[in-house]
Coordinates of C-alpha atoms in Angstrom, one line a residue:
M1 CA 111.3 103.1 108.1
V2 CA 111.8 103.8 111.8
V3 CA 114.6 102.0 113.7
V4 CA 116.1 102.5 117.1
T5 CA 119.7 103.0 118.3
G6 CA 121.7 99.8 119.0
Q7 CA 123.6 99.2 122.2
N8 CA 126.8 101.1 122.9
K9 CA 130.0 99.3 122.8
V10 CA 131.4 98.3 126.2
S11 CA 134.5 100.4 127.1
G12 CA 137.7 98.9 128.4
N13 CA 136.9 100.0 132.0
P14 CA 134.8 97.2 133.7
D15 CA 133.3 99.8 136.1
D16 CA 131.7 101.7 133.1
A17 CA 129.9 98.7 131.8
M18 CA 126.2 98.4 132.5
S19 CA 124.9 95.5 134.4
S20 CA 122.2 93.3 132.9
S21 CA 119.6 94.6 135.5
D22 CA 120.4 98.2 134.5
A23 CA 120.0 97.4 130.9
E24 CA 116.6 95.9 131.5
D25 CA 115.5 99.0 133.4
D26 CA 116.6 101.3 130.6
F27 CA 114.3 99.4 128.1
Q28 CA 111.1 99.6 130.1
E29 CA 110.1 102.7 128.2
P30 CA 109.7 102.9 124.4
A31 CA 113.0 103.8 122.6
T32 CA 113.2 107.1 120.8
P33 CA 113.4 106.5 117.1
T34 CA 116.9 107.6 115.8
A35 CA 119.3 106.6 113.1
T36 CA 121.2 103.4 113.8
Q37 CA 124.5 102.0 112.8
A38 CA 124.3 99.2 110.2
G39 CA 123.8 95.8 111.7
Q40 CA 123.1 97.2 115.2
A41 CA 119.3 97.9 115.1
L42 CA 117.2 96.5 117.9
P43 CA 113.7 95.3 117.5
L44 CA 111.1 98.1 118.0
L45 CA 109.5 97.7 121.4
P46 CA 105.7 98.2 121.9
Q47 CA 104.7 101.9 122.0
Q48 CA 103.1 103.1 125.3
F49 CA 100.2 105.5 125.2
P50 CA 98.8 107.7 128.0
E51 CA 95.2 107.2 129.2
V52 CA 94.2 110.6 127.7
V53 CA 95.4 110.7 124.1
P54 CA 96.1 114.0 122.3
L55 CA 95.6 113.7 118.5
N56 CA 96.5 115.6 115.4
V57 CA 94.4 114.4 112.5
G58 CA 95.4 116.2 109.4
G59 CA 96.0 119.4 111.4
M60 CA 92.9 119.3 113.5
Y61 CA 93.3 118.6 117.2
F62 CA 91.3 116.2 119.3
T63 CA 91.6 114.7 122.8
T64 CA 90.1 111.4 123.8
R65 CA 90.6 108.5 126.1
L66 CA 92.7 105.5 125.0
S67 CA 89.8 103.2 125.8
T68 CA 87.6 105.2 123.3
L69 CA 90.1 104.5 120.5
R70 CA 90.2 100.9 121.4
R71 CA 86.4 100.6 121.8
Y72 CA 86.0 98.0 118.9
E73 CA 89.1 95.8 118.6
D74 CA 88.7 95.0 114.9
T75 CA 89.1 98.6 113.8
M76 CA 92.1 100.4 112.4
L77 CA 92.1 102.8 115.3
A78 CA 92.3 100.0 117.8
A79 CA 95.2 98.4 115.9
M80 CA 97.0 101.8 115.6
F81 CA 96.8 102.4 119.3
S82 CA 97.3 98.8 120.4
G83 CA 101.0 99.4 121.0
R84 CA 102.1 97.1 118.2
H85 CA 102.6 100.0 115.7
Y86 CA 104.6 103.2 115.9
I87 CA 102.5 106.4 115.7
P88 CA 104.6 109.5 115.0
T89 CA 104.0 112.7 117.0
D90 CA 104.0 116.4 116.1
A91 CA 106.1 119.1 117.7
E92 CA 103.6 119.4 120.5
G93 CA 103.6 115.6 121.3
R94 CA 100.2 114.9 119.7
Y95 CA 99.9 111.6 118.0
F96 CA 99.6 112.3 114.2
I97 CA 97.2 110.6 111.8
D98 CA 97.7 111.7 108.2
R99 CA 94.0 111.9 107.3
D100 CA 91.5 114.8 106.8
G101 CA 90.1 115.5 110.2
T102 CA 86.9 117.2 109.1
Y103 CA 84.7 114.3 110.1
F104 CA 86.9 112.7 112.8
G105 CA 84.9 114.3 115.5
D106 CA 81.8 112.3 114.3
I107 CA 83.9 109.1 114.4
L108 CA 84.9 109.9 118.1
N109 CA 81.3 110.7 119.0
F110 CA 80.2 107.3 117.8
L111 CA 83.0 105.5 119.7
R112 CA 82.2 107.5 122.8
S113 CA 78.5 107.2 123.0
G114 CA 77.1 105.7 119.8
D115 CA 76.0 109.1 118.4
L116 CA 75.3 109.2 114.7
P117 CA 76.0 112.3 112.5
P118 CA 73.2 114.5 111.0
R119 CA 71.9 113.4 107.6
E120 CA 73.9 115.9 105.6
R121 CA 77.2 114.4 106.9
V122 CA 76.2 110.7 106.7
R123 CA 77.9 110.0 103.3
S124 CA 81.1 111.6 104.3
V125 CA 81.3 110.0 107.7
Y126 CA 80.5 106.7 106.0
K127 CA 83.7 107.0 103.9
E128 CA 85.7 107.8 107.0
A129 CA 84.2 104.8 108.8
Q130 CA 85.3 102.6 105.8
Y131 CA 88.8 104.0 106.1
Y132 CA 89.0 103.2 109.8
S133 CA 87.2 99.9 109.4
I134 CA 84.6 100.7 112.1
G135 CA 82.0 98.0 111.3
P136 CA 79.4 98.9 113.9
L137 CA 79.3 102.5 112.6
L138 CA 79.0 101.3 109.0
D139 CA 76.1 99.1 109.9
N140 CA 74.3 101.9 111.7
L141 CA 74.8 104.4 108.8
E142 CA 73.6 101.9 106.2
D143 CA 70.2 101.7 108.0
I144 CA 69.5 105.4 107.9
Q145 CA 68.9 107.9 105.0
P146 CA 70.4 108.6 102.6
L147 CA 72.4 105.4 102.6
K148 CA 69.3 103.2 103.2
G149 CA 67.7 104.7 100.1
E150 CA 70.9 104.2 98.2
K151 CA 70.8 100.5 98.9
V152 CA 67.3 100.3 97.4
R153 CA 68.4 102.4 94.4
Q154 CA 71.4 100.1 93.8
A155 CA 69.2 97.1 94.0
F156 CA 67.2 98.6 91.1
L157 CA 70.2 99.5 89.1
G158 CA 71.5 96.0 89.5
L159 CA 68.8 94.9 87.1
M160 CA 70.1 97.3 84.5
P161 CA 72.5 95.6 82.0
Y162 CA 75.8 97.6 81.5
Y163 CA 74.5 100.6 83.4
K164 CA 77.9 102.0 84.4
D165 CA 79.3 101.3 81.0
H166 CA 76.5 103.3 79.4
L167 CA 77.2 106.2 81.8
E168 CA 80.8 106.2 80.7
R169 CA 79.8 106.1 77.1
I170 CA 77.6 109.2 77.5
I171 CA 80.5 111.1 79.0
E172 CA 83.0 110.0 76.3
I173 CA 80.7 110.8 73.4
A174 CA 79.8 114.2 74.9
K175 CA 83.5 115.0 75.5
L176 CA 84.5 114.0 72.0
R177 CA 81.8 116.0 70.3
A178 CA 82.5 119.1 72.4
M179 CA 86.2 118.9 71.6
Q180 CA 85.6 118.4 67.9
R181 CA 83.2 121.4 67.7
K182 CA 85.1 123.5 70.2
A183 CA 81.8 124.0 72.0
R184 CA 80.7 124.5 75.6
F185 CA 78.2 121.7 75.3
A186 CA 77.4 118.6 73.4
K187 CA 74.1 116.8 72.6
L188 CA 73.4 113.1 72.2
K189 CA 70.3 110.9 71.9
V190 CA 69.5 108.4 74.7
C191 CA 66.8 105.8 74.5
V192 CA 65.3 104.6 77.9
F193 CA 62.8 101.8 77.6
K194 CA 61.4 99.4 80.1
E195 CA 59.8 96.7 78.0
E196 CA 61.9 94.4 76.0
M197 CA 59.4 94.4 73.1
P198 CA 56.5 96.7 72.3
I199 CA 53.0 95.6 73.4
T200 CA 50.6 94.9 70.7
P201 CA 46.8 95.3 71.2
Y202 CA 46.5 91.6 71.5
E203 CA 49.0 91.2 74.4
C204 CA 48.5 91.9 78.1
P205 CA 51.0 91.5 81.0
H206 CA 50.6 88.3 82.8
F207 CA 50.9 88.5 86.6
N208 CA 52.5 91.9 86.3
S209 CA 55.4 90.4 84.4
L210 CA 57.0 92.3 81.5
R211 CA 57.7 89.1 79.6
F212 CA 55.4 87.8 76.9
E213 CA 55.0 84.5 75.2
R214 CA 56.1 84.8 71.6
S215 CA 57.4 82.3 69.1
E216 CA 61.1 82.7 68.1
S217 CA 60.1 83.9 64.7
E218 CA 57.8 86.6 66.1
T219 CA 60.4 87.7 68.5
K220 CA 62.9 88.3 65.7
L221 CA 60.4 90.4 63.9
F222 CA 60.4 92.8 66.9
E223 CA 64.1 92.9 67.4
H224 CA 65.9 96.1 66.3
H225 CA 68.3 98.8 67.6
C226 CA 67.0 102.4 67.9
E227 CA 69.1 105.0 66.2
V228 CA 70.5 106.6 69.3
D229 CA 73.9 107.0 70.9
V230 CA 73.2 105.1 74.1
S231 CA 70.3 102.8 75.0
F232 CA 69.2 101.8 78.5
G233 CA 66.9 98.8 79.0
P234 CA 64.9 96.7 79.3
W235 CA 64.3 95.8 83.0
E236 CA 61.7 94.1 85.1
A237 CA 60.8 96.1 88.1
V238 CA 58.1 98.6 89.4
A239 CA 60.4 101.5 88.9
D240 CA 59.7 103.2 85.5
V241 CA 61.5 105.2 82.9
Y242 CA 61.4 108.4 84.9
D243 CA 63.0 106.6 87.8
L244 CA 65.9 105.5 85.7
L245 CA 66.3 108.9 84.1
H246 CA 66.6 110.3 87.7
C247 CA 69.4 107.8 88.4
I248 CA 71.3 108.6 85.2
V249 CA 71.2 112.4 85.9
T250 CA 72.1 111.9 89.6
D251 CA 75.1 109.7 88.8
L252 CA 76.4 112.0 86.1
S253 CA 76.0 115.0 88.5
D254 CA 78.0 113.1 91.1
Q255 CA 80.8 113.0 88.6
G256 CA 80.7 116.7 88.2
I257 CA 78.8 116.5 84.8
T258 CA 76.1 119.2 84.2
V259 CA 73.3 117.5 82.3
D260 CA 69.9 118.6 81.0
H261 CA 67.5 116.3 79.3
Q262 CA 64.1 116.4 77.5
C263 CA 62.0 113.9 75.5
I264 CA 62.2 114.7 71.8
G265 CA 59.9 111.9 70.6
V266 CA 59.8 108.2 70.1
C267 CA 61.5 105.7 67.9
D268 CA 59.4 105.5 64.7
K269 CA 61.1 102.5 63.3
H270 CA 58.7 100.1 61.5
L271 CA 58.6 96.6 63.0
I272 CA 55.8 94.5 61.5
N273 CA 52.5 95.3 59.9
H274 CA 51.3 98.5 61.5
Y275 CA 53.4 98.2 64.6
Y276 CA 56.3 100.6 65.3
C277 CA 58.9 100.7 68.1
K278 CA 57.6 103.8 70.0
R279 CA 60.4 103.7 72.6
P280 CA 61.0 107.2 74.1
I281 CA 64.0 109.1 72.9
Y282 CA 65.6 111.7 75.1
E283 CA 68.1 114.5 74.2
F284 CA 70.9 114.9 76.7
K285 CA 72.8 118.1 76.8
I286 CA 76.1 118.0 78.6
T287 CA 77.6 121.4 79.5
W288 CA 81.4 121.4 80.0
W289 CA 82.0 124.9 81.3

C-alpha cells in the first residue's frame, strides 16, 4: 500500500509556520510516496503524467504519447494513466507495468494507427488485448484468422455433449495407465460416431436430418454402449467424424499432449436381427516423454 507523508507539526516560532497559500502551492505536484506516521496519512493526490510517456513493461522499454494510452477510455491502460491510480516507476523514471512486454508493441501499434498484428501473433495479442480490456482490438482480431475460424470451430463443438469432459477423461486414463505400467505411452479406445442410431437399409435421412422416426420400442433395440474408454457423439451438423477427430487431436496438442490415432475397426456389437453397431473405433496413443 502506498501512502504519503503527513503534514509536519508547527513549531513554536510563528515565523516558521507555513501560510495556507504556501501549503496549497506545495501540493500542486503529486506527493512522493513515503512511509507515514500512524494517523497522519493524507489522501493520495492524482498522479500527473508527461505528454510523452516512457514505459517499462516487464523489462521491455517503450515510449508513446499519453493520448495514445488514453485512446479508448474503457480500457485498462486509459484507467491506469487517467491520474486516478498510482503507477510505480523504475530507477530510470519509466512507468512500470508488471506484464510480459513481448506483444505490447502490437498493442501500441493498434492504439496509434489501428494496425493489426501478423497472423502468427494474433492469438497471443488477443490474450494481451483481453488483459488490457481493449474492446475495439478484440473485435478486430475476432474477425480475422485464425480467431474467426476458431469461432466457427467452437460453434461446431458446442453441439458435442460433454466434449471437454471427454478430453479430460482421455488424459486421465492415459496418465493412469502409463503410471501403472511405468511406460512412455498409453493406449486407449475412442469411439467417434455422428449418427445416434445406425441406419438400416429401409431408412433414409429426411431433409438432411440425422434423426429418424422410430417407435420407442424400436429405439431401445438399438440402444447400447460401445466397449471403449471414451465415446464422442452423436451430433447433427455437416462436419463429419474426421472433423471431430481433428478437433480432439488439436485440443489435446494445445495442452502439450502428444497423440497419434488410427482406426482399428468398428463396433461389432449385435443389435437386432442382422444389424450391428458398426460405429468406428479409434486407438489413441498418448506419449508422455
